[in-house]
């Protein structure tokens, strides 16, 4: 790098070398500034692309929300029906006789069938009802 002097030790001042150095420094700083601006612009464009892609994803997800809400509501109604059936099965423990407990279980199964409960739900209710019947009337043998 030139120090603005010709001949090193003889210290003769060269104004052209100094101007040339200043111009070179100025050009280098301007190039760095332009490079930084270009990089920032690329980053901003990349961010905009990513934001657009993200918004498209959100838009696609939002379209299905109404369907999800309907399914959740339907599922809540089904769960509410199943819960009511389970509550009704619990009344087996209040039965005075094994036959009364068996009638309660039969009524619950009929209600479950009419409510279009799944076979798995009906089987679970029957199993639960039989277990309650065995616990309430262990010697009856009616719930084996």
mmCIF file of C-alpha atoms in Angstrom:
data_model
loop_
_atom_site.group_PDB
_atom_site.id
_atom_site.type_symbol
_atom_site.label_atom_id
_atom_site.label_comp_id
_atom_site.label_asym_id
_atom_site.label_seq_id
_atom_site.Cartn_x
_atom_site.Cartn_y
_atom_site.Cartn_z
ATOM 1 C CA UNK A 1 0.000 0.000 0.000
ATOM 2 C CA UNK A 2 1.427 3.363 -0.932
ATOM 3 C CA UNK A 3 2.037 5.858 1.824
ATOM 4 C CA UNK A 4 1.771 8.800 -0.558
ATOM 5 C CA UNK A 5 5.532 9.215 -0.861
ATOM 6 C CA UNK A 6 7.848 8.168 -3.656
ATOM 7 C CA UNK A 7 11.145 6.567 -2.953
ATOM 8 C CA UNK A 8 10.315 5.375 0.546
ATOM 9 C CA UNK A 9 13.014 7.011 2.667
ATOM 10 C CA UNK A 10 13.583 10.202 0.657
ATOM 11 C CA UNK A 11 10.046 11.385 1.653
ATOM 12 C CA UNK A 12 9.232 13.119 -1.650
ATOM 13 C CA UNK A 13 5.507 13.779 -1.651
ATOM 14 C CA UNK A 14 3.597 12.433 -4.688
ATOM 15 C CA UNK A 15 0.163 14.154 -4.858
ATOM 16 C CA UNK A 16 -1.049 11.847 -7.658
ATOM 17 C CA UNK A 17 -0.328 8.745 -5.562
ATOM 18 C CA UNK A 18 -2.234 10.253 -2.657
ATOM 19 C CA UNK A 19 -5.229 11.155 -4.889
ATOM 20 C CA UNK A 20 -5.083 7.716 -6.467
ATOM 21 C CA UNK A 21 -5.112 6.139 -3.004
ATOM 22 C CA UNK A 22 -8.053 8.280 -1.917
ATOM 23 C CA UNK A 23 -9.985 7.384 -5.064
ATOM 24 C CA UNK A 24 -9.214 3.692 -4.559
ATOM 25 C CA UNK A 25 -10.336 3.891 -0.924
ATOM 26 C CA UNK A 26 -13.512 5.710 -1.923
ATOM 27 C CA UNK A 27 -14.285 3.168 -4.669
ATOM 28 C CA UNK A 28 -13.665 0.299 -2.206
ATOM 29 C CA UNK A 29 -16.016 1.862 0.396
ATOM 30 C CA UNK A 30 -18.696 2.463 -2.241
ATOM 31 C CA UNK A 31 -18.371 -1.118 -3.500
ATOM 32 C CA UNK A 32 -18.701 -2.418 0.069
ATOM 33 C CA UNK A 33 -21.781 -0.238 0.609
ATOM 34 C CA UNK A 34 -23.341 -1.424 -2.665
ATOM 35 C CA UNK A 35 -22.554 -5.056 -1.794
ATOM 36 C CA UNK A 36 -24.211 -4.562 1.600
ATOM 37 C CA UNK A 37 -27.293 -2.995 -0.044
ATOM 38 C CA UNK A 38 -27.528 -5.873 -2.534
ATOM 39 C CA UNK A 39 -27.171 -8.421 0.276
ATOM 40 C CA UNK A 40 -29.845 -6.672 2.350
ATOM 41 C CA UNK A 41 -32.154 -6.581 -0.669
ATOM 42 C CA UNK A 42 -31.614 -10.317 -1.283
ATOM 43 C CA UNK A 43 -32.324 -11.024 2.386
ATOM 44 C CA UNK A 44 -35.464 -8.881 2.272
ATOM 45 C CA UNK A 45 -36.658 -10.662 -0.878
ATOM 46 C CA UNK A 46 -35.957 -14.047 0.716
ATOM 47 C CA UNK A 47 -37.917 -13.005 3.804
ATOM 48 C CA UNK A 48 -40.825 -11.880 1.606
ATOM 49 C CA UNK A 49 -40.789 -15.220 -0.230
ATOM 50 C CA UNK A 50 -40.773 -17.109 3.068
ATOM 51 C CA UNK A 51 -43.605 -14.926 4.408
ATOM 52 C CA UNK A 52 -45.685 -15.555 1.269
ATOM 53 C CA UNK A 53 -45.082 -19.305 1.549
ATOM 54 C CA UNK A 54 -46.014 -19.212 5.239
ATOM 55 C CA UNK A 55 -49.200 -17.254 4.500
ATOM 56 C CA UNK A 56 -50.122 -19.784 1.794
ATOM 57 C CA UNK A 57 -49.687 -22.585 4.329
ATOM 58 C CA UNK A 58 -51.850 -20.733 6.851
ATOM 59 C CA UNK A 59 -54.484 -20.136 4.193
ATOM 60 C CA UNK A 60 -54.553 -23.834 3.321
ATOM 61 C CA UNK A 61 -54.821 -24.771 7.014
ATOM 62 C CA UNK A 62 -57.632 -22.290 7.658
ATOM 63 C CA UNK A 63 -59.753 -23.790 4.897
ATOM 64 C CA UNK A 64 -60.081 -27.001 6.911
ATOM 65 C CA UNK A 65 -60.982 -25.352 10.217
ATOM 66 C CA UNK A 66 -64.744 -25.452 9.590
ATOM 67 C CA UNK A 67 -64.530 -29.174 8.899
ATOM 68 C CA UNK A 68 -62.460 -29.697 12.043
ATOM 69 C CA UNK A 69 -64.947 -27.714 14.139
ATOM 70 C CA UNK A 70 -67.822 -29.792 12.785
ATOM 71 C CA UNK A 71 -65.960 -33.020 13.577
ATOM 72 C CA UNK A 72 -65.121 -31.844 17.092
ATOM 73 C CA UNK A 73 -68.747 -30.896 17.733
ATOM 74 C CA UNK A 74 -69.905 -34.259 16.413
ATOM 75 C CA UNK A 75 -67.275 -36.030 18.506
ATOM 76 C CA UNK A 76 -68.345 -34.080 21.603
ATOM 77 C CA UNK A 77 -71.946 -35.156 21.035
ATOM 78 C CA UNK A 78 -70.830 -38.770 20.669
ATOM 79 C CA UNK A 79 -68.700 -38.538 23.791
ATOM 80 C CA UNK A 80 -71.612 -36.966 25.657
ATOM 81 C CA UNK A 81 -73.887 -39.850 24.626
ATOM 82 C CA UNK A 82 -71.272 -42.405 25.656
ATOM 83 C CA UNK A 83 -70.768 -40.641 28.978
ATOM 84 C CA UNK A 84 -74.524 -40.732 29.647
ATOM 85 C CA UNK A 85 -74.547 -44.447 28.867
ATOM 86 C CA UNK A 86 -71.680 -45.044 31.267
ATOM 87 C CA UNK A 87 -73.501 -43.081 33.948
ATOM 88 C CA UNK A 88 -76.546 -45.236 33.360
ATOM 89 C CA UNK A 89 -74.417 -48.406 33.627
ATOM 90 C CA UNK A 90 -73.188 -47.204 37.008
ATOM 91 C CA UNK A 91 -76.741 -47.500 38.308
ATOM 92 C CA UNK A 92 -76.217 -51.283 38.245
ATOM 93 C CA UNK A 93 -74.608 -50.989 41.674
ATOM 94 C CA UNK A 94 -77.871 -49.546 43.036
ATOM 95 C CA UNK A 95 -79.902 -52.555 41.861
ATOM 96 C CA UNK A 96 -81.589 -54.599 44.575
ATOM 97 C CA UNK A 97 -81.401 -57.900 42.684
ATOM 98 C CA UNK A 98 -79.152 -59.463 40.036
ATOM 99 C CA UNK A 99 -82.109 -59.531 37.650
ATOM 100 C CA UNK A 100 -82.661 -55.794 38.100
ATOM 101 C CA UNK A 101 -78.953 -55.176 37.420
ATOM 102 C CA UNK A 102 -79.180 -57.333 34.299
ATOM 103 C CA UNK A 103 -82.240 -55.370 33.131
ATOM 104 C CA UNK A 104 -80.326 -52.102 33.606
ATOM 105 C CA UNK A 105 -77.457 -53.468 31.502
ATOM 106 C CA UNK A 106 -79.896 -54.632 28.814
ATOM 107 C CA UNK A 107 -81.555 -51.198 28.700
ATOM 108 C CA UNK A 108 -78.181 -49.488 28.376
ATOM 109 C CA UNK A 109 -77.177 -51.807 25.516
ATOM 110 C CA UNK A 110 -80.512 -51.135 23.762
ATOM 111 C CA UNK A 111 -80.003 -47.381 24.186
ATOM 112 C CA UNK A 112 -76.454 -47.684 22.828
ATOM 113 C CA UNK A 113 -77.718 -49.603 19.796
ATOM 114 C CA UNK A 114 -80.399 -47.007 19.116
ATOM 115 C CA UNK A 115 -77.821 -44.216 19.459
ATOM 116 C CA UNK A 116 -75.701 -45.932 16.797
ATOM 117 C CA UNK A 117 -72.743 -46.319 19.124
ATOM 118 C CA UNK A 118 -69.802 -48.182 17.657
ATOM 119 C CA UNK A 119 -69.522 -51.886 18.337
ATOM 120 C CA UNK A 120 -66.357 -51.242 20.350
ATOM 121 C CA UNK A 121 -68.208 -48.777 22.576
ATOM 122 C CA UNK A 122 -71.092 -51.197 23.076
ATOM 123 C CA UNK A 123 -68.676 -54.015 23.967
ATOM 124 C CA UNK A 124 -66.889 -51.760 26.456
ATOM 125 C CA UNK A 125 -70.193 -50.787 28.079
ATOM 126 C CA UNK A 126 -71.256 -54.449 28.310
ATOM 127 C CA UNK A 127 -67.913 -55.434 29.831
ATOM 128 C CA UNK A 128 -68.073 -52.572 32.314
ATOM 129 C CA UNK A 129 -71.687 -53.403 33.197
ATOM 130 C CA UNK A 130 -70.861 -57.085 33.711
ATOM 131 C CA UNK A 131 -67.925 -56.175 35.918
ATOM 132 C CA UNK A 132 -70.180 -53.956 38.048
ATOM 133 C CA UNK A 133 -72.773 -56.737 38.169
ATOM 134 C CA UNK A 134 -70.143 -59.262 39.358
ATOM 135 C CA UNK A 135 -68.899 -56.840 42.002
ATOM 136 C CA UNK A 136 -72.411 -56.074 43.222
ATOM 137 C CA UNK A 137 -73.748 -59.648 43.038
ATOM 138 C CA UNK A 138 -70.680 -61.928 43.069
ATOM 139 C CA UNK A 139 -72.564 -65.144 43.932
ATOM 140 C CA UNK A 140 -75.345 -64.740 41.347
ATOM 141 C CA UNK A 141 -73.378 -66.122 38.377
ATOM 142 C CA UNK A 142 -75.594 -63.980 36.106
ATOM 143 C CA UNK A 143 -72.718 -61.781 34.928
ATOM 144 C CA UNK A 144 -70.138 -64.498 34.157
#
